[in-house]
Structures are given as C-alpha cells and as structure tokens.
Coordinates of C-alpha atoms in Angstrom, one line a residue:
Chain Z
X281 CA 36.0 -16.9 19.3
X282 CA 38.1 -16.6 22.5
X283 CA 35.0 -17.7 24.4
X284 CA 34.9 -20.9 22.3
X285 CA 31.4 -20.0 21.0
X286 CA 30.8 -21.3 17.6
X287 CA 29.8 -18.8 14.9
X288 CA 29.2 -18.5 11.1
X289 CA 28.7 -15.7 8.7
X290 CA 25.5 -15.6 6.6
X291 CA 25.1 -13.4 3.6
X292 CA 22.6 -12.9 0.9
X293 CA 25.3 -12.0 -1.6
X294 CA 25.3 -14.9 -4.1
X295 CA 28.1 -13.6 -6.3
X296 CA 31.1 -14.5 -4.2
X297 CA 32.4 -17.9 -3.1
X298 CA 33.1 -18.5 0.7
X299 CA 36.9 -18.5 -0.1
X300 CA 36.4 -15.0 -1.6
X301 CA 34.7 -14.0 1.6
X302 CA 37.4 -15.3 3.8
X303 CA 39.9 -12.9 2.2
X304 CA 37.5 -9.9 2.9
X305 CA 36.9 -11.2 6.5
X306 CA 40.7 -11.5 6.9
X307 CA 41.2 -7.9 5.9
X308 CA 39.0 -7.1 9.0
X309 CA 41.1 -9.3 11.2
X310 CA 38.4 -12.0 11.4
X311 CA 39.4 -15.6 11.1
X312 CA 37.0 -18.2 9.7
X313 CA 37.0 -21.4 7.6
X314 CA 35.0 -21.7 4.4
X315 CA 32.5 -23.9 6.2
X316 CA 31.6 -21.0 8.4
X317 CA 30.5 -18.8 5.5
X318 CA 26.9 -19.5 4.5
X319 CA 25.9 -17.8 1.2
X320 CA 22.5 -17.6 -0.4
X321 CA 24.0 -19.5 -3.4
X322 CA 25.0 -22.4 -1.2
X323 CA 21.6 -22.5 0.6
X324 CA 19.8 -22.3 -2.7
X325 CA 21.7 -25.3 -4.0
X326 CA 21.0 -27.1 -0.7
X327 CA 17.3 -26.3 -0.8
X328 CA 17.0 -27.5 -4.4
X329 CA 18.7 -30.8 -3.4
X330 CA 16.2 -31.2 -0.5
X331 CA 13.1 -30.4 -2.6
X332 CA 13.7 -31.8 -6.1
X333 CA 14.8 -35.1 -7.5
X334 CA 18.4 -35.2 -8.8
X335 CA 18.5 -34.7 -12.6
X336 CA 15.7 -32.1 -12.7
X337 CA 16.8 -29.5 -15.2
X338 CA 17.3 -25.9 -14.1
X339 CA 17.8 -22.5 -15.4
X340 CA 19.3 -19.6 -13.5
X341 CA 19.8 -15.8 -13.7
X342 CA 22.8 -15.7 -11.5
X343 CA 26.5 -15.8 -11.1
X344 CA 28.6 -18.6 -12.5
X345 CA 29.3 -19.6 -8.8
X346 CA 25.5 -20.0 -8.3
X347 CA 25.1 -22.2 -11.4
X348 CA 28.1 -24.3 -10.6
X349 CA 26.9 -25.0 -7.0
X350 CA 23.5 -26.2 -8.3
X351 CA 25.0 -28.2 -11.1
X352 CA 27.5 -29.8 -8.7
X353 CA 24.5 -31.2 -6.8
X354 CA 23.5 -33.2 -9.9
X355 CA 21.1 -30.8 -11.6
X356 CA 21.6 -30.1 -15.3
X357 CA 21.6 -26.5 -16.5
X358 CA 19.1 -26.6 -19.4
X359 CA 17.2 -23.4 -20.4
X360 CA 14.9 -25.2 -22.8
X361 CA 13.6 -27.9 -20.4
X362 CA 14.1 -26.2 -17.1
X363 CA 11.7 -27.3 -14.3
X364 CA 13.4 -25.1 -11.8
X365 CA 14.1 -21.4 -12.4
X366 CA 16.5 -19.6 -9.9
X367 CA 16.7 -15.8 -10.0
X368 CA 19.7 -14.2 -8.4
X369 CA 22.0 -11.3 -9.1
X370 CA 23.1 -11.7 -12.7
X371 CA 25.5 -9.1 -14.0
X372 CA 25.3 -10.8 -17.4
X373 CA 21.5 -10.3 -17.6
X374 CA 20.0 -9.9 -21.0
X375 CA 16.4 -9.6 -22.2
X376 CA 16.6 -13.1 -23.7
X377 CA 17.6 -14.6 -20.3
X378 CA 14.8 -12.8 -18.6
X379 CA 12.5 -14.0 -21.4
X380 CA 13.6 -17.7 -20.8
X381 CA 13.2 -17.5 -17.0
X382 CA 9.6 -16.1 -17.3
X383 CA 8.6 -18.5 -20.1
X384 CA 9.8 -21.6 -18.1
X385 CA 7.9 -20.4 -15.0
X386 CA 4.7 -19.8 -17.0
X387 CA 5.2 -23.3 -18.4
X388 CA 5.1 -24.7 -14.8
X389 CA 8.7 -24.5 -13.5
X390 CA 9.4 -23.7 -9.8
X391 CA 10.4 -20.1 -9.2
X392 CA 13.2 -19.7 -6.5
X393 CA 14.9 -16.5 -5.6
X394 CA 18.3 -16.4 -4.0
X395 CA 17.2 -13.2 -2.1
X396 CA 15.1 -10.1 -2.4
X397 CA 17.7 -7.4 -2.0
X398 CA 16.7 -4.4 -4.1
X399 CA 20.2 -3.2 -4.6
X400 CA 23.7 -4.4 -4.5
X401 CA 26.3 -2.0 -3.0
X402 CA 29.3 -1.2 -5.2
X403 CA 31.3 0.0 -2.2
X404 CA 31.7 3.7 -3.1
X405 CA 28.2 4.6 -2.0
X406 CA 26.8 3.7 -5.4
X407 CA 24.5 0.8 -5.9
X408 CA 23.6 -1.6 -8.8
X409 CA 20.5 -3.6 -9.2
X410 CA 20.2 -6.4 -6.6
X411 CA 18.7 -9.9 -7.0
X412 CA 15.4 -8.4 -5.9
X413 CA 15.2 -6.1 -8.9
X414 CA 15.5 -9.1 -11.3
X415 CA 13.1 -11.1 -9.2
X416 CA 10.5 -8.2 -9.5
X417 CA 10.8 -8.3 -13.3
X418 CA 10.2 -12.0 -13.4
X419 CA 7.4 -11.8 -10.8
X420 CA 5.7 -9.1 -12.9
X421 CA 6.0 -11.0 -16.1
X422 CA 4.7 -14.2 -14.7
X423 CA 2.3 -13.0 -12.0
X424 CA 4.0 -15.4 -9.6
X425 CA 5.9 -14.9 -6.4
X426 CA 9.1 -16.9 -5.7
X427 CA 10.2 -19.2 -3.0
X428 CA 12.6 -17.0 -1.3
X429 CA 16.0 -18.3 0.1
X430 CA 17.9 -15.3 1.4
X431 CA 17.4 -13.2 4.6
X432 CA 14.8 -12.4 5.9
X433 CA 13.4 -15.7 4.6
X434 CA 13.8 -18.8 6.8
X435 CA 16.1 -21.0 4.7
X436 CA 19.3 -19.1 5.4
X437 CA 18.8 -19.2 9.2
X438 CA 17.6 -22.8 9.3
X439 CA 20.8 -23.8 7.4
X440 CA 23.0 -22.0 9.9
X441 CA 21.1 -23.6 12.8
X442 CA 21.6 -27.1 11.2
X443 CA 25.2 -26.3 10.8
X444 CA 25.6 -25.8 14.5
X445 CA 23.0 -28.4 15.5
X446 CA 21.5 -26.0 18.0
X447 CA 17.8 -25.0 18.5
X448 CA 16.9 -21.4 17.4
X449 CA 16.3 -20.1 21.0
X450 CA 20.0 -21.0 21.8
X451 CA 21.4 -19.0 18.9
X452 CA 22.2 -15.3 18.5
X453 CA 22.0 -13.5 15.2
X454 CA 24.1 -10.4 15.0
X455 CA 23.3 -8.1 12.1
X456 CA 23.2 -4.6 10.8
X457 CA 19.9 -4.6 9.0
X458 CA 16.6 -4.6 10.7
X459 CA 14.5 -5.8 7.7
X460 CA 16.7 -8.8 6.8
X461 CA 19.0 -9.8 9.6
X462 CA 16.8 -9.0 12.6
X463 CA 13.3 -9.7 11.1
X464 CA 14.5 -13.0 9.7
X465 CA 16.1 -14.2 13.0
X466 CA 12.9 -13.3 14.9
X467 CA 10.8 -15.2 12.4
X468 CA 12.7 -18.4 13.2
X469 CA 12.9 -17.8 16.9
X470 CA 16.5 -16.8 17.2
X471 CA 17.7 -14.0 19.6
X472 CA 19.0 -11.0 17.7
X473 CA 21.4 -8.1 18.2
X474 CA 21.6 -5.0 16.0
X475 CA 25.0 -3.4 15.5
X476 CA 24.8 0.2 14.3
X477 CA 27.8 0.0 11.9
X478 CA 25.8 -0.7 8.8
X479 CA 22.5 0.0 7.1
X480 CA 20.0 0.4 10.0
X481 CA 20.1 3.2 12.6
X482 CA 18.8 3.1 16.2
X483 CA 16.1 5.6 15.0
X484 CA 14.6 3.0 12.7
X485 CA 13.8 0.5 15.5
X486 CA 10.0 0.4 15.5
X487 CA 8.0 -2.8 14.8
X488 CA 11.2 -4.8 14.3
X489 CA 12.8 -4.7 17.7
X490 CA 16.2 -6.5 18.3
X491 CA 16.9 -8.1 21.7
X492 CA 20.0 -5.9 22.0
X493 CA 21.4 -2.9 20.3
X494 CA 25.1 -2.1 20.2
X495 CA 27.2 0.7 18.6
X496 CA 29.6 -1.9 17.2
X497 CA 30.9 -5.4 17.6
X498 CA 33.4 -4.2 20.3
X499 CA 30.6 -2.9 22.5
X500 CA 28.6 -6.1 22.0
X501 CA 31.6 -8.2 23.0
X502 CA 32.2 -6.1 26.1
X503 CA 28.5 -6.5 27.1
X504 CA 28.9 -10.2 26.5
X505 CA 32.0 -10.6 28.6
X506 CA 30.5 -8.7 31.5
X507 CA 27.4 -10.9 31.4
X508 CA 29.3 -14.1 31.5
Chain D
X369 CA -15.4 5.6 -41.5
X370 CA -18.5 5.4 -43.7
X371 CA -20.3 7.6 -41.2
X372 CA -17.6 10.2 -41.4
X373 CA -16.7 9.8 -37.7
X374 CA -13.0 10.5 -36.9
X375 CA -11.1 7.7 -35.3
X376 CA -7.6 6.8 -34.2
X377 CA -5.8 3.7 -32.9
X378 CA -4.0 4.0 -29.6
X379 CA -1.5 1.3 -28.6
X380 CA 0.9 0.7 -25.7
X381 CA 3.2 -1.2 -27.9
X382 CA 6.2 1.1 -28.1
X383 CA 8.4 -1.1 -30.4
X384 CA 6.7 -0.4 -33.8
X385 CA 6.5 2.8 -35.7
X386 CA 3.0 4.0 -37.0
X387 CA 4.0 3.0 -40.5
X388 CA 4.7 -0.5 -39.3
X389 CA 1.2 -0.6 -37.7
X390 CA -0.5 0.6 -40.8
X391 CA 0.8 -2.5 -42.6
X392 CA -0.8 -4.7 -39.9
X393 CA -4.1 -2.8 -39.9
X394 CA -4.2 -3.0 -43.7
X395 CA -3.9 -6.8 -43.4
X396 CA -7.2 -6.6 -41.5
X397 CA -8.7 -4.5 -44.2
X398 CA -8.6 -1.3 -42.1
X399 CA -7.4 2.0 -43.7
X400 CA -5.7 4.7 -41.6
X401 CA -3.0 7.3 -41.9
X402 CA 0.2 7.4 -39.7
X403 CA -1.4 10.4 -37.9
X404 CA -4.2 8.1 -36.7
X405 CA -1.8 5.7 -34.9
X406 CA -1.0 6.9 -31.4
X407 CA 1.7 4.8 -29.8
X408 CA 3.0 5.1 -26.3
X409 CA 6.5 5.9 -27.8
X410 CA 5.1 9.0 -29.5
X411 CA 3.1 10.1 -26.5
X412 CA 6.1 9.6 -24.3
X413 CA 8.2 11.9 -26.6
X414 CA 5.3 14.4 -26.6
X415 CA 4.9 14.3 -22.8
X416 CA 8.7 14.9 -22.4
X417 CA 8.5 17.9 -24.8
X418 CA 5.6 19.3 -22.7
X419 CA 7.3 18.8 -19.3
X420 CA 11.1 19.3 -19.7
X421 CA 13.2 22.1 -21.4
X422 CA 14.6 21.1 -24.7
X423 CA 18.2 20.0 -24.4
X424 CA 17.6 18.0 -21.1
X425 CA 19.7 14.8 -21.4
X426 CA 17.8 11.5 -21.3
X427 CA 18.5 7.8 -21.1
X428 CA 16.1 5.0 -22.1
X429 CA 15.6 1.3 -21.9
X430 CA 13.6 0.9 -25.0
X431 CA 13.5 0.4 -28.8
X432 CA 15.5 2.4 -31.2
X433 CA 12.2 3.9 -32.3
X434 CA 11.5 5.2 -28.9
X435 CA 14.9 6.8 -28.6
X436 CA 14.8 8.3 -32.0
X437 CA 11.4 9.9 -31.3
X438 CA 12.6 11.6 -28.1
X439 CA 15.9 12.6 -29.6
X440 CA 14.0 14.2 -32.6
X441 CA 12.3 16.5 -30.1
X442 CA 15.7 18.0 -29.1
X443 CA 16.6 15.8 -26.2
X444 CA 20.2 14.4 -26.3
X445 CA 20.7 10.7 -25.3
X446 CA 23.3 10.7 -22.7
X447 CA 23.6 7.9 -20.2
X448 CA 26.0 9.7 -18.0
X449 CA 24.2 12.9 -17.4
X450 CA 20.6 11.9 -18.0
X451 CA 18.0 13.9 -16.1
X452 CA 15.1 11.9 -17.6
X453 CA 15.0 8.1 -17.7
X454 CA 12.5 6.4 -19.9
X455 CA 11.7 2.7 -19.3
X456 CA 9.9 0.8 -22.1
X457 CA 10.2 -2.6 -23.7
X458 CA 13.9 -3.2 -24.5
X459 CA 14.8 -6.3 -26.3
X460 CA 18.5 -5.3 -26.0
X461 CA 18.2 -5.0 -22.2
X462 CA 21.4 -5.7 -20.2
X463 CA 22.4 -5.6 -16.6
X464 CA 24.6 -2.5 -17.2
X465 CA 21.6 -0.6 -18.9
X466 CA 19.4 -1.5 -16.0
X467 CA 22.2 -0.3 -13.7
X468 CA 22.5 3.1 -15.4
X469 CA 18.7 3.7 -15.4
X470 CA 18.5 2.9 -11.7
X471 CA 21.5 5.0 -10.8
X472 CA 20.4 8.0 -12.8
X473 CA 17.0 7.9 -11.1
X474 CA 18.5 7.6 -7.6
X475 CA 20.6 10.6 -8.6
X476 CA 17.4 12.6 -9.2
X477 CA 16.4 12.0 -12.8
X478 CA 12.7 11.8 -13.6
X479 CA 11.4 8.2 -14.1
X480 CA 9.0 7.8 -17.0
X481 CA 7.4 4.5 -18.1
X482 CA 6.0 4.0 -21.6
X483 CA 3.5 1.5 -20.2
X484 CA 3.1 -1.1 -17.4
X485 CA 2.2 -4.2 -19.5
X486 CA 3.6 -7.2 -17.8
X487 CA 4.0 -9.2 -20.9
X488 CA 4.5 -8.8 -24.6
X489 CA 2.6 -11.2 -26.9
X490 CA 4.8 -13.1 -29.3
X491 CA 1.9 -14.1 -31.5
X492 CA 1.9 -17.9 -31.0
X493 CA 0.4 -17.8 -27.5
X494 CA 3.9 -17.3 -26.0
X495 CA 4.8 -14.1 -24.2
X496 CA 8.0 -12.1 -23.5
X497 CA 8.7 -9.6 -20.8
X498 CA 6.7 -6.5 -21.3
X499 CA 7.7 -2.9 -20.5
X500 CA 6.1 -3.4 -17.1
X501 CA 8.5 -6.1 -16.1
X502 CA 11.4 -3.9 -16.8
X503 CA 9.7 -1.0 -15.0
X504 CA 9.3 -3.3 -11.9
X505 CA 13.0 -4.0 -11.9
X506 CA 13.8 -0.3 -11.9
X507 CA 11.1 0.6 -9.4
X508 CA 12.4 -2.1 -7.0
X509 CA 16.0 -0.9 -7.4
X510 CA 15.1 2.7 -6.8
X511 CA 12.1 2.5 -4.5
X512 CA 10.4 4.9 -6.9
X513 CA 7.2 4.7 -9.0
X514 CA 7.3 6.0 -12.6
X515 CA 5.1 8.6 -14.3
X516 CA 3.1 6.3 -16.5
X517 CA 2.3 7.1 -20.2
X518 CA 0.5 4.1 -21.6
X519 CA -3.1 2.8 -21.0
X520 CA -4.7 2.8 -18.5
X521 CA -2.8 6.0 -17.6
X522 CA -4.3 9.3 -18.9
X523 CA -1.7 10.7 -21.2
X524 CA -2.5 8.2 -24.1
X525 CA -6.2 9.1 -24.0
X526 CA -5.6 12.8 -23.5
X527 CA -3.3 12.8 -26.6
X528 CA -6.0 11.2 -28.6
X529 CA -8.6 13.7 -27.5
X530 CA -6.3 16.6 -28.3
X531 CA -5.8 15.0 -31.8
X532 CA -9.5 15.2 -32.4
X533 CA -10.1 18.4 -30.5
X534 CA -13.2 17.0 -28.8
X535 CA -14.1 16.8 -25.1
X536 CA -13.8 13.4 -23.4
X537 CA -17.6 13.0 -23.1
X538 CA -18.0 13.2 -26.8
X539 CA -15.5 10.4 -27.5
X540 CA -15.9 6.7 -27.5
X541 CA -13.1 4.3 -26.6
X542 CA -13.4 0.9 -28.2
X543 CA -11.1 -1.7 -26.7
X544 CA -10.6 -5.4 -25.8
X545 CA -9.0 -5.0 -22.4
X546 CA -11.0 -4.0 -19.3
X547 CA -7.9 -3.1 -17.2
X548 CA -6.2 -0.9 -19.8
X549 CA -8.7 0.3 -22.6
X550 CA -11.9 0.6 -20.6
X551 CA -10.5 1.6 -17.2
X552 CA -8.3 4.3 -18.8
X553 CA -11.2 5.7 -20.9
X554 CA -13.4 5.9 -17.7
X555 CA -10.7 7.7 -15.8
X556 CA -10.6 10.5 -18.3
X557 CA -14.4 10.6 -18.7
X558 CA -14.7 8.9 -22.2
X559 CA -17.5 6.6 -23.1
X560 CA -16.3 3.1 -23.6
X561 CA -17.2 -0.1 -25.5
X562 CA -15.7 -3.6 -24.9
X563 CA -15.4 -6.0 -27.8
X564 CA -15.0 -9.6 -26.8
X565 CA -12.5 -10.5 -29.5
X566 CA -9.4 -10.1 -27.3
X567 CA -8.0 -10.4 -23.8
X568 CA -11.1 -9.7 -21.6
X569 CA -14.3 -11.9 -21.5
X570 CA -17.8 -10.8 -20.5
X571 CA -17.5 -12.9 -17.4
X572 CA -14.7 -10.5 -16.2
X573 CA -16.9 -7.5 -16.1
X574 CA -17.2 -6.5 -12.5
X575 CA -15.9 -3.2 -11.0
X576 CA -14.7 -2.0 -14.5
X577 CA -18.0 -1.9 -16.4
X578 CA -18.0 -0.5 -20.0
X579 CA -20.9 1.5 -21.4
X580 CA -21.5 -1.2 -24.0
X581 CA -20.4 -4.8 -24.6
X582 CA -20.2 -6.3 -28.2
X583 CA -19.2 -9.7 -29.5
X584 CA -17.0 -8.0 -32.2
X585 CA -16.6 -4.8 -34.2
X586 CA -19.4 -5.8 -36.6
X587 CA -21.9 -6.2 -33.9
X588 CA -20.8 -2.8 -32.5
X589 CA -21.3 -1.2 -36.0
X590 CA -24.7 -2.8 -36.5
X591 CA -25.9 -1.4 -33.1
X592 CA -24.4 1.9 -34.0
X593 CA -26.2 2.1 -37.3
X594 CA -29.6 1.2 -35.8
X595 CA -29.1 3.9 -33.2
X596 CA -28.5 6.6 -35.7

C-alpha cells in the first residue's frame, strides 16, 4: 500500500460479507475498503447478472448473504420454478433442500457452484463440510458438473482484473494454496507468488509452480522493495 | 417357486424393513418370508458385526431402520465417539449431521456406505438424492472412499449366497440393472439374467454382458421350464 500499488482480497468463502472480512483484516493490521474484498458470493451474483435475463427465478443452497446478493440483482428466489441453481456452503442444509436443487437441475436449470472447496476451516484445526462437498452431492444426484465460480476457476480472477482494469500479465496473485490461488492465477495468465504461511508447503511445489515463493508477506515485501 | 428352487430378494434400498417389502411384493402376487428379503441395511449391520468388536460406537446418516438394525447387534449410537460411520439414504439429513460424519472419519473412524445409488426413485418418475449422493459429499469432505455394501459391491451377493449355502457358480442373479445387479453378480462369480422391465435396455449391453436376456420374468420362466 505504501508503494501505491492497488490491491484486493479474493476469497472463496461465501458465508461472510465484505464488511465482516474487513473486521478480520483489521485484526491483522491490514486496511481495506469493502470494494477491495471480492467474495465468491459477489462474483456468483455478478456472473448470474452477466449470463441470465433479470427476473429468472433461482434457488440456492447457501448463506443468507449469497441469496440476498443474487436477489438484489433482480432475480427472484423461487424453489419451485428455479431456472438457476446455485450451490455454496449452506449450514442450514437439509435433505429437502438437496432434493429441490437436484430436481430443478434435472428439470433443466443451470447448475452454478460458488466454489469447490472440500472443507471449511472452523479455526481450531477442525473442519466442516465445504461448498465442494455439497456440490459433489448435487453432481452425483444429477450426473451434471457445475459452472464453477470460485478459485481456481477463472471468474474470481477475471472479476479482480476488471476491478483494477489491468491485463492479467500486469497483475500479481499472492496466495497460500497451490491448487486454488496459484493454479487459478496461472490459468488466467497472472503472475503468482506463494507464501508459506497457510495450506501449501514448499515441498508440495511440483506441477503447479508459482513465479515466486516466500516464507511470509514480510519476506515478499522485502524482495519487492529491493527489486524496485 | 413351483420348481422348489430357493430364492431371495436383494435390494439396495435401506429405508424399508423386510416386512414393508413383503407388502409390496404381495401386491405383485409374489410370496416371500422376511428372511428372503435381503436389504443393504441388514447386510450393513451384518458386516459391522463381522468386522468390529461389539460395543464399538457408531454414527449413521440413514433411516431409523438402519440405525436400529446396527444398534440391535450391540453397537451404541454415539455421534461424539463414533469409530464407525455409516452413510446411507437419510431423509433427515442436516448440515450438522454431515459435519459429524466427516469429522469422525477424519478422526479415524471407518467409513461404510450402504450403497452408491445416485438417486432414489419417488415412483412418479421424479427422483430424490440417493445414498450415493450423500456418500459423495462425505467422500469429498474427507478425501476418503467408503467400504461399499450395496450392489454392485460383493457383500450383498455374498450374504445371499451364505443364506442359501450354495457356491456362487450354482446361483442365478436375476436383475433389471446392468451396472448393479448384473455387474455385481459377475464379480462374485454368479450366473446372471437381465430382465428388460426396469432400468437397463438391451441396447445398453456392452462390456457388462449377462448370461441371459429376457423381456420379463414370464419369458425367463418359460425358457427355464423348457430347459429342465
């Protein structure tokens, strides 16, 4: 930020709003505005607005936040007539909701997934089922694969690039997961840097090779400064 | 039956009891005793009794019937300490139950699936999520594959063979699905006959080839009589 380089945060987590994220970032001493937080929920709503006529009914397995964001774009939530089915992380999942999602897709509705993350971290080392687990259930029931929004799929990265108005080759993705952050960035032609503070370790770098590897953000910034 | 040949019915459906099945068979004019109806729930309970010490705590996504059958073998239902997790068709599925199942498996519990059927027929052409859809969700969350009980897996067929006390080569499996009934029979070395009254058509016979193909049970019986 001191360099005046624009930045944003992109997250697959579709259960929190940008404002909720800012509080968490602030706890780490990181300043940002809500516009700088790009969630899979927001990108899902944006992709629906780009691909379907306003007024198309939808159904979703997902957080109230996800449903509100889509509805706010002018799409009515209607389980019985849905032409679009969105599957994300839904802590209020029931068998009946799973049934509706699958039945609407089998009846011809589009199948969109917020992301494919298998698990959702609970913070104490424990995990809960992620959006990807629910997506697998619906994919198995219907024999269909979803249009994927979240990392490593392209829409999340493309939305961030549109936000900055820069071509992919001029953008750097910094992430802590090889199979989502780094792979996704490479697929859209962005540069990528892996920081070893999260999920992926240096020993896991094989077919997915980032442009740079750093112990943490401080080391990345130091390398950056000395390169300028 | 008039020939005095012993027979049994084997079904992946784990939501009904044998007695409930008899009522359905009777409606088709077919007589049977509860012992002749082999369900994936009963075989699951039997397999648990064969593989785990009595008293091992278990958790299940499944029907009350499934849970009762396992508990009746001397296994306590205990979500918090489960060392065995059974996943079947559970119309009372919730996110929290899915979470417990995955967490116990990640903590080391055995992962057993009643069957892998993707859908469950509702009878009017519509389908609901089958056990296999729930199994996919748990498999994705945990990165683990289950020990499978239902057709086409071997345990269902082996239980039927034990019931009759005959070797596989002396038994005939009659079924209407190539990918479960016929494939499973072949894997354990049983003869197999496909009847074209159900899911699979004659045009689908390719790599899974039954020993005989019949329009319906009447045609199969006529062929049988003329061969005797």
